Coordinates of C-alpha atoms in Angstrom, one line a residue:
M144 CA 40.3 183.2 72.3
H145 CA 43.0 185.0 70.4
P146 CA 45.8 183.4 68.4
A147 CA 49.0 182.9 70.2
T148 CA 51.8 185.3 69.5
T149 CA 54.2 184.5 66.7
L150 CA 57.9 183.5 67.1
E151 CA 58.9 187.0 65.9
E152 CA 56.6 188.7 68.4
D153 CA 58.0 186.5 71.2
R154 CA 61.6 187.6 70.3
A155 CA 60.5 191.2 70.8
R156 CA 60.2 190.5 74.5
L157 CA 63.9 189.6 74.8
P158 CA 66.4 192.0 76.5
F159 CA 68.1 193.3 73.3
P160 CA 64.9 194.3 71.5
R161 CA 63.7 196.0 74.7
R162 CA 66.9 197.9 75.0
S163 CA 66.8 198.9 71.3
L164 CA 63.3 200.3 71.8
A165 CA 64.3 202.2 74.9
R166 CA 67.4 203.8 73.4
S167 CA 65.5 204.9 70.3
G168 CA 62.4 206.2 72.1
F169 CA 60.2 203.8 70.2
D170 CA 59.2 202.1 73.5
A171 CA 56.7 205.0 74.0
A172 CA 54.5 203.6 71.2
D173 CA 53.3 200.6 73.2
P174 CA 51.5 202.3 76.1
L175 CA 49.9 204.9 73.8
F176 CA 48.7 202.2 71.5
N177 CA 47.4 200.1 74.4
A178 CA 45.5 203.1 75.8
D179 CA 43.8 203.9 72.4
L180 CA 42.9 200.2 71.9
R181 CA 41.3 200.1 75.3
D182 CA 39.3 203.2 74.6
S183 CA 38.0 202.0 71.2
T184 CA 34.3 201.2 71.2
T185 CA 33.6 200.3 67.5
Y186 CA 35.3 198.5 64.7
E187 CA 35.5 201.8 62.7
Q188 CA 37.2 203.5 65.6
V189 CA 39.8 200.8 66.1
R190 CA 40.6 200.8 62.4
E191 CA 41.5 204.5 62.8
V192 CA 43.6 203.7 65.8
V193 CA 45.5 201.0 64.0
T194 CA 46.0 203.2 60.9
S195 CA 47.2 206.2 62.9
H196 CA 49.7 204.4 65.1
A197 CA 51.1 202.3 62.3
S198 CA 51.5 205.4 60.1
R199 CA 53.2 207.2 63.0
L200 CA 55.7 204.4 63.4
W201 CA 56.6 204.4 59.7
T202 CA 56.8 208.2 59.6
E203 CA 59.1 208.3 62.7
A204 CA 61.3 205.6 61.3
T205 CA 61.8 207.4 58.0
R206 CA 62.3 210.7 59.7
T207 CA 65.0 209.5 62.0
S208 CA 66.8 207.9 59.0
I209 CA 67.4 211.1 57.1
N210 CA 70.8 211.9 58.6
G211 CA 73.6 209.8 60.0
P212 CA 73.6 206.1 60.8
V213 CA 70.2 204.5 59.9
D214 CA 68.8 201.8 62.1
D215 CA 65.9 199.7 60.9
R216 CA 65.7 197.7 64.2
P217 CA 63.6 200.0 66.3
L218 CA 60.8 200.0 63.7
Y219 CA 61.0 196.2 63.4
W220 CA 60.8 195.5 67.1
A221 CA 58.2 198.2 67.7
R222 CA 56.0 196.8 64.9
L223 CA 56.2 193.3 66.5
T224 CA 55.6 194.6 70.1
L225 CA 52.4 196.4 68.9
S226 CA 51.2 193.6 66.7
A227 CA 51.4 191.2 69.7
R228 CA 49.4 193.8 71.6
L229 CA 46.8 193.9 68.9
R230 CA 46.7 190.1 68.5
A231 CA 46.0 189.6 72.2
W232 CA 43.6 192.6 72.5
S233 CA 40.1 191.8 73.9
P234 CA 37.7 194.5 72.8
S235 CA 34.7 195.8 74.7
F236 CA 32.5 195.2 71.7
D237 CA 31.8 192.3 69.3
L238 CA 34.7 191.7 66.9
S239 CA 34.6 188.8 64.4
P240 CA 37.7 186.8 63.7
D241 CA 37.8 188.1 60.2
E242 CA 37.7 191.7 61.4
H243 CA 40.5 191.0 63.9
A244 CA 42.6 189.4 61.1
E245 CA 41.9 192.5 58.9
L246 CA 43.2 194.8 61.6
L247 CA 46.4 192.8 61.8
R248 CA 46.8 193.0 58.0
L249 CA 46.1 196.7 58.1
W250 CA 48.7 197.1 60.9
E251 CA 51.4 195.2 58.8
R252 CA 50.8 197.1 55.6
T253 CA 50.6 200.6 57.1
S254 CA 53.6 200.2 59.4
R255 CA 55.7 198.9 56.5
G256 CA 55.1 201.9 54.3
I257 CA 53.1 199.8 51.8
T258 CA 50.1 202.1 52.1
D259 CA 52.4 205.1 51.6
L260 CA 53.6 204.3 48.1
E261 CA 52.0 207.5 46.7
F262 CA 53.6 209.9 44.3
P263 CA 53.0 213.6 43.4
P264 CA 51.1 214.1 40.2
G265 CA 52.5 215.7 37.1
D266 CA 55.0 215.1 34.3
R267 CA 58.0 216.6 36.1
W268 CA 58.5 213.6 38.4
V269 CA 60.5 210.4 37.8
R270 CA 58.8 208.0 40.2
V271 CA 60.9 205.3 41.9
V272 CA 59.9 202.5 44.3
V273 CA 62.6 201.0 46.5
T274 CA 61.9 198.0 48.8
G275 CA 63.9 196.4 51.6
F276 CA 63.5 193.5 54.1
D277 CA 63.2 193.1 57.8
P278 CA 66.2 191.8 59.8
F279 CA 66.7 188.1 59.6
G280 CA 69.1 185.4 60.8
L281 CA 68.0 186.4 64.3
E282 CA 68.6 183.0 65.8
E283 CA 72.3 183.5 65.2
D284 CA 72.5 187.3 65.7
L285 CA 69.5 188.9 67.5
E286 CA 71.2 192.3 67.2
C287 CA 71.6 192.3 63.5
S288 CA 70.2 195.0 61.2
N289 CA 69.3 194.4 57.6
P290 CA 71.1 196.8 55.2
S291 CA 68.2 196.6 52.8
G292 CA 65.7 197.7 55.4
A293 CA 68.1 200.5 56.6
A294 CA 68.7 201.6 53.0
A295 CA 65.0 201.7 52.2
L296 CA 64.3 203.9 55.2
A297 CA 67.2 206.2 54.3
L298 CA 66.0 206.6 50.7
H299 CA 62.3 207.2 51.4
G300 CA 61.4 210.7 50.3
W301 CA 64.8 211.3 48.6
T302 CA 64.7 213.5 45.6
F303 CA 67.4 214.1 43.0
P304 CA 67.6 215.7 39.5
V305 CA 67.2 213.6 36.4
G306 CA 67.8 215.9 33.5
E307 CA 65.1 218.5 33.6
R308 CA 62.9 216.4 35.8
T309 CA 63.1 215.4 39.5
A310 CA 63.2 211.8 40.8
V311 CA 61.3 211.0 44.0
V312 CA 61.7 207.8 45.9
R313 CA 59.1 206.0 48.0
S314 CA 60.1 202.9 50.0
A315 CA 58.5 200.0 51.7
L316 CA 59.7 197.1 53.8
F317 CA 58.7 193.4 53.5
P318 CA 58.7 190.6 56.0
V319 CA 61.0 187.6 55.8
R320 CA 58.1 185.2 55.8
W321 CA 57.2 182.8 53.0
D322 CA 53.5 182.7 53.6
D323 CA 53.0 186.5 53.4
F324 CA 54.4 186.3 49.9
A325 CA 52.2 183.3 49.0
H326 CA 49.2 185.3 50.2
G327 CA 50.0 188.1 47.7
L328 CA 51.6 190.8 49.8
V329 CA 54.1 191.8 47.0
E330 CA 51.3 192.0 44.4
D331 CA 49.0 193.9 46.8
A332 CA 51.8 196.4 47.3
L333 CA 53.3 196.8 43.8
A334 CA 50.7 195.7 41.2
T335 CA 49.1 199.1 40.9
R336 CA 52.4 200.9 41.3
H337 CA 53.6 199.4 38.0
G338 CA 51.1 201.6 36.3
V339 CA 52.6 204.7 37.9
V340 CA 56.4 204.2 38.5
D341 CA 59.3 204.6 36.2
A342 CA 61.5 202.2 38.2
A343 CA 61.0 199.5 40.9
L344 CA 64.1 198.3 42.7
T345 CA 64.0 195.5 45.2
L346 CA 66.9 195.3 47.7
S347 CA 68.2 192.6 50.0
R348 CA 71.2 191.6 52.1
G349 CA 73.9 189.9 50.0
R350 CA 77.6 189.0 50.1
P351 CA 80.3 190.8 52.0
D352 CA 82.0 193.8 50.4
R353 CA 80.0 193.9 47.1
F354 CA 76.8 194.9 45.4
D355 CA 75.3 192.3 43.1
L356 CA 73.0 193.5 40.3
E357 CA 70.9 190.3 39.8
V358 CA 70.2 189.8 36.1
F359 CA 68.1 186.6 36.2
N360 CA 65.3 185.6 38.7
G361 CA 64.0 182.0 39.0
A362 CA 60.6 180.6 39.9
W363 CA 61.8 178.4 42.7
R364 CA 61.7 178.4 46.5
G365 CA 64.6 176.6 48.1
G366 CA 63.2 175.9 51.5
G367 CA 65.3 178.0 53.8
L368 CA 63.7 178.9 57.2
D369 CA 62.1 182.3 57.5
N370 CA 61.7 184.5 60.6
V371 CA 58.9 182.3 62.0
G372 CA 60.8 179.1 61.4
V373 CA 58.9 178.0 58.3
G374 CA 60.5 176.6 55.1
R375 CA 58.9 176.4 51.7
T376 CA 60.1 174.4 48.7
G377 CA 58.7 174.4 45.1
Q378 CA 57.5 176.7 42.4
I379 CA 56.7 180.2 43.5
P380 CA 52.9 180.5 43.8
L381 CA 51.5 183.5 42.0
P382 CA 48.0 184.9 42.5
E383 CA 47.2 184.7 38.7
G384 CA 48.6 181.3 38.1
P385 CA 52.1 180.0 37.2
G386 CA 54.6 182.3 35.7
P387 CA 57.7 181.8 33.6
Q388 CA 60.6 179.8 34.9
W389 CA 62.9 182.9 34.5
T390 CA 62.5 186.6 34.4
R391 CA 65.2 189.2 33.7
S392 CA 66.1 192.5 35.1
S393 CA 65.4 195.6 33.0
L394 CA 67.7 197.8 35.0
P395 CA 70.6 199.4 33.0
V396 CA 73.1 197.2 34.8
E397 CA 76.2 198.2 32.7
R398 CA 75.5 201.9 33.3
M399 CA 75.0 201.2 37.0
V400 CA 78.2 199.3 37.3
E401 CA 80.1 202.2 35.7
A402 CA 78.4 204.9 37.8
A403 CA 78.6 203.4 41.3
S404 CA 82.2 204.2 42.4
G405 CA 82.9 203.8 46.1
P406 CA 84.3 201.4 48.7
F407 CA 82.3 198.4 47.5
T408 CA 82.7 196.4 44.3
V409 CA 79.6 196.4 42.0
M410 CA 79.0 193.3 39.8
A411 CA 76.4 192.3 37.3
N412 CA 75.6 188.7 38.4
T413 CA 74.3 186.4 35.6
E414 CA 74.9 183.1 37.4
I415 CA 71.9 180.8 38.0
V416 CA 71.1 177.1 38.9
E417 CA 68.9 175.2 36.6
V418 CA 67.7 171.8 35.5
A419 CA 68.2 171.7 31.7
A420 CA 65.3 170.8 29.4
D421 CA 66.9 167.5 28.5
G422 CA 68.4 166.7 31.9
D423 CA 67.5 165.8 35.5
E424 CA 70.5 167.2 37.5
E425 CA 70.9 170.7 38.8
V426 CA 73.6 172.6 36.9
R427 CA 75.2 176.0 37.7
R428 CA 75.4 178.2 34.7
P429 CA 77.5 181.4 34.9
Q430 CA 75.9 183.1 32.0
G431 CA 72.2 182.6 32.6
P432 CA 69.6 179.9 31.9
S433 CA 69.5 177.7 28.8
E434 CA 66.4 177.4 26.6
G435 CA 63.5 175.5 28.3
S436 CA 65.3 174.9 31.6
A437 CA 63.6 174.7 35.0
A438 CA 64.7 177.2 37.7
R439 CA 66.4 176.0 40.9
A440 CA 68.1 179.3 41.9
G441 CA 68.1 182.8 40.3
G442 CA 71.1 185.1 40.5
G443 CA 69.9 186.0 44.0
G444 CA 69.5 182.4 45.1
D445 CA 66.4 180.6 46.1
Y446 CA 65.2 182.5 49.1
L447 CA 62.9 185.5 49.5
S448 CA 65.3 188.0 47.9
N449 CA 65.0 186.0 44.6
E450 CA 61.3 185.7 45.2
I451 CA 60.6 189.4 45.5
A452 CA 62.7 190.0 42.5
Y453 CA 60.8 187.4 40.5
R454 CA 57.4 188.7 41.6
N455 CA 58.3 192.3 40.8
T456 CA 59.5 191.5 37.3
V457 CA 56.5 189.3 36.6
L458 CA 54.3 192.2 37.6
R459 CA 56.3 194.4 35.2
D460 CA 55.8 192.0 32.4
R461 CA 52.1 191.2 33.1
T462 CA 51.2 194.9 33.4
G463 CA 53.2 195.8 30.3
T464 CA 54.1 199.2 31.7
G465 CA 57.8 198.9 31.1
A466 CA 59.1 200.2 34.5
R467 CA 62.8 199.5 34.9
S468 CA 62.7 196.7 37.4
G469 CA 65.4 194.6 39.1
H470 CA 67.1 193.4 42.2
V471 CA 70.2 194.7 44.0
H472 CA 71.9 192.6 46.6
L473 CA 73.6 194.9 49.1
P474 CA 76.9 194.4 50.9
R475 CA 76.4 192.3 54.1
T476 CA 76.6 195.1 56.6
T477 CA 74.9 194.3 59.9
R478 CA 75.2 197.4 62.1
P479 CA 74.0 201.0 61.6
D480 CA 77.4 202.6 61.4
E481 CA 78.4 200.1 58.7
H482 CA 75.5 201.0 56.5
V483 CA 76.5 204.7 55.9
P484 CA 79.0 204.2 53.1
M485 CA 76.8 201.5 51.6
V486 CA 73.8 203.8 51.4
E487 CA 75.8 206.6 49.8
Q488 CA 77.1 204.2 47.1
L489 CA 73.5 202.9 46.7
R490 CA 72.3 206.4 45.9
L491 CA 74.6 206.4 42.9
L492 CA 73.2 203.1 41.7
V493 CA 69.6 204.3 42.1
A494 CA 70.4 207.5 40.2
A495 CA 72.1 205.6 37.4
A496 CA 69.1 203.3 37.2
V497 CA 66.7 206.1 36.2
T498 CA 69.1 208.3 34.1
E499 CA 67.7 208.8 30.7

């Protein structure tokens, strides 16, 4: 017996996701995937099927995002449609529960671009990782797009000059699910990249009409519900044990604020919420944490945007590689046409982040 589909996978059957897939052409992926699963006769063969179809989804999503409005929703809904297909698949050969679970993990990582965070060799390159998130808040707005996911797709493969060198961007998307983070997805994706990249920028959806460059990240989960209806509260669990209460961005935020002219305001946000070392009440501090305080919210809040920023900067510090690392909250745009000016202004921010 296979596990039941998830809440996210169930949503993919609703009318809007189906229309989104049909309009984009991504609906063609399901029957092709189903046919190749049905024809698989060994575990090794089905691994190849999962890898090739997941890679094809990612490649097609980034290819269609190069010009014009960028839409992250077809990739999101296609990934869920096919993961539900894989979850319910009954093979013609013996497949252990662990092997089935590994196929689902392989599907997730490959279709999100996590396995594609590879860079060309040589000293001429400035290597930049940019990450975004899946759509969320779907109970209120099933049609919403996440500007961070859209931006990550648009920037994947982008190159631009940095002095006498050339910057190259590779992107990945992360789920809005607490437990994937607790199981080490961010570390699996980014730990080895911190020995390679010059900069690692995490993105998420923020406030209307402004970019926030989050200066401080806190080690606290605030309990908000994720895309599968789960909430988590408490210290952020790290694979190698507890981390510091606070981490700090190493992005050149002042330069980025000055460089990113455009329709949206750009702010360096230093506000946090803490419990002071000698107190027991939560206190909001505009200029960052006090000595010895316990985190209750970073500049980016207490949800998964703060968590990916925290995990990314902990990796930077634990690896000691010095990659410029930090989080950017993007203006709260929700539809592809609205993303276009945001993405163009974001390019200025990313370029400023790696300028020598």
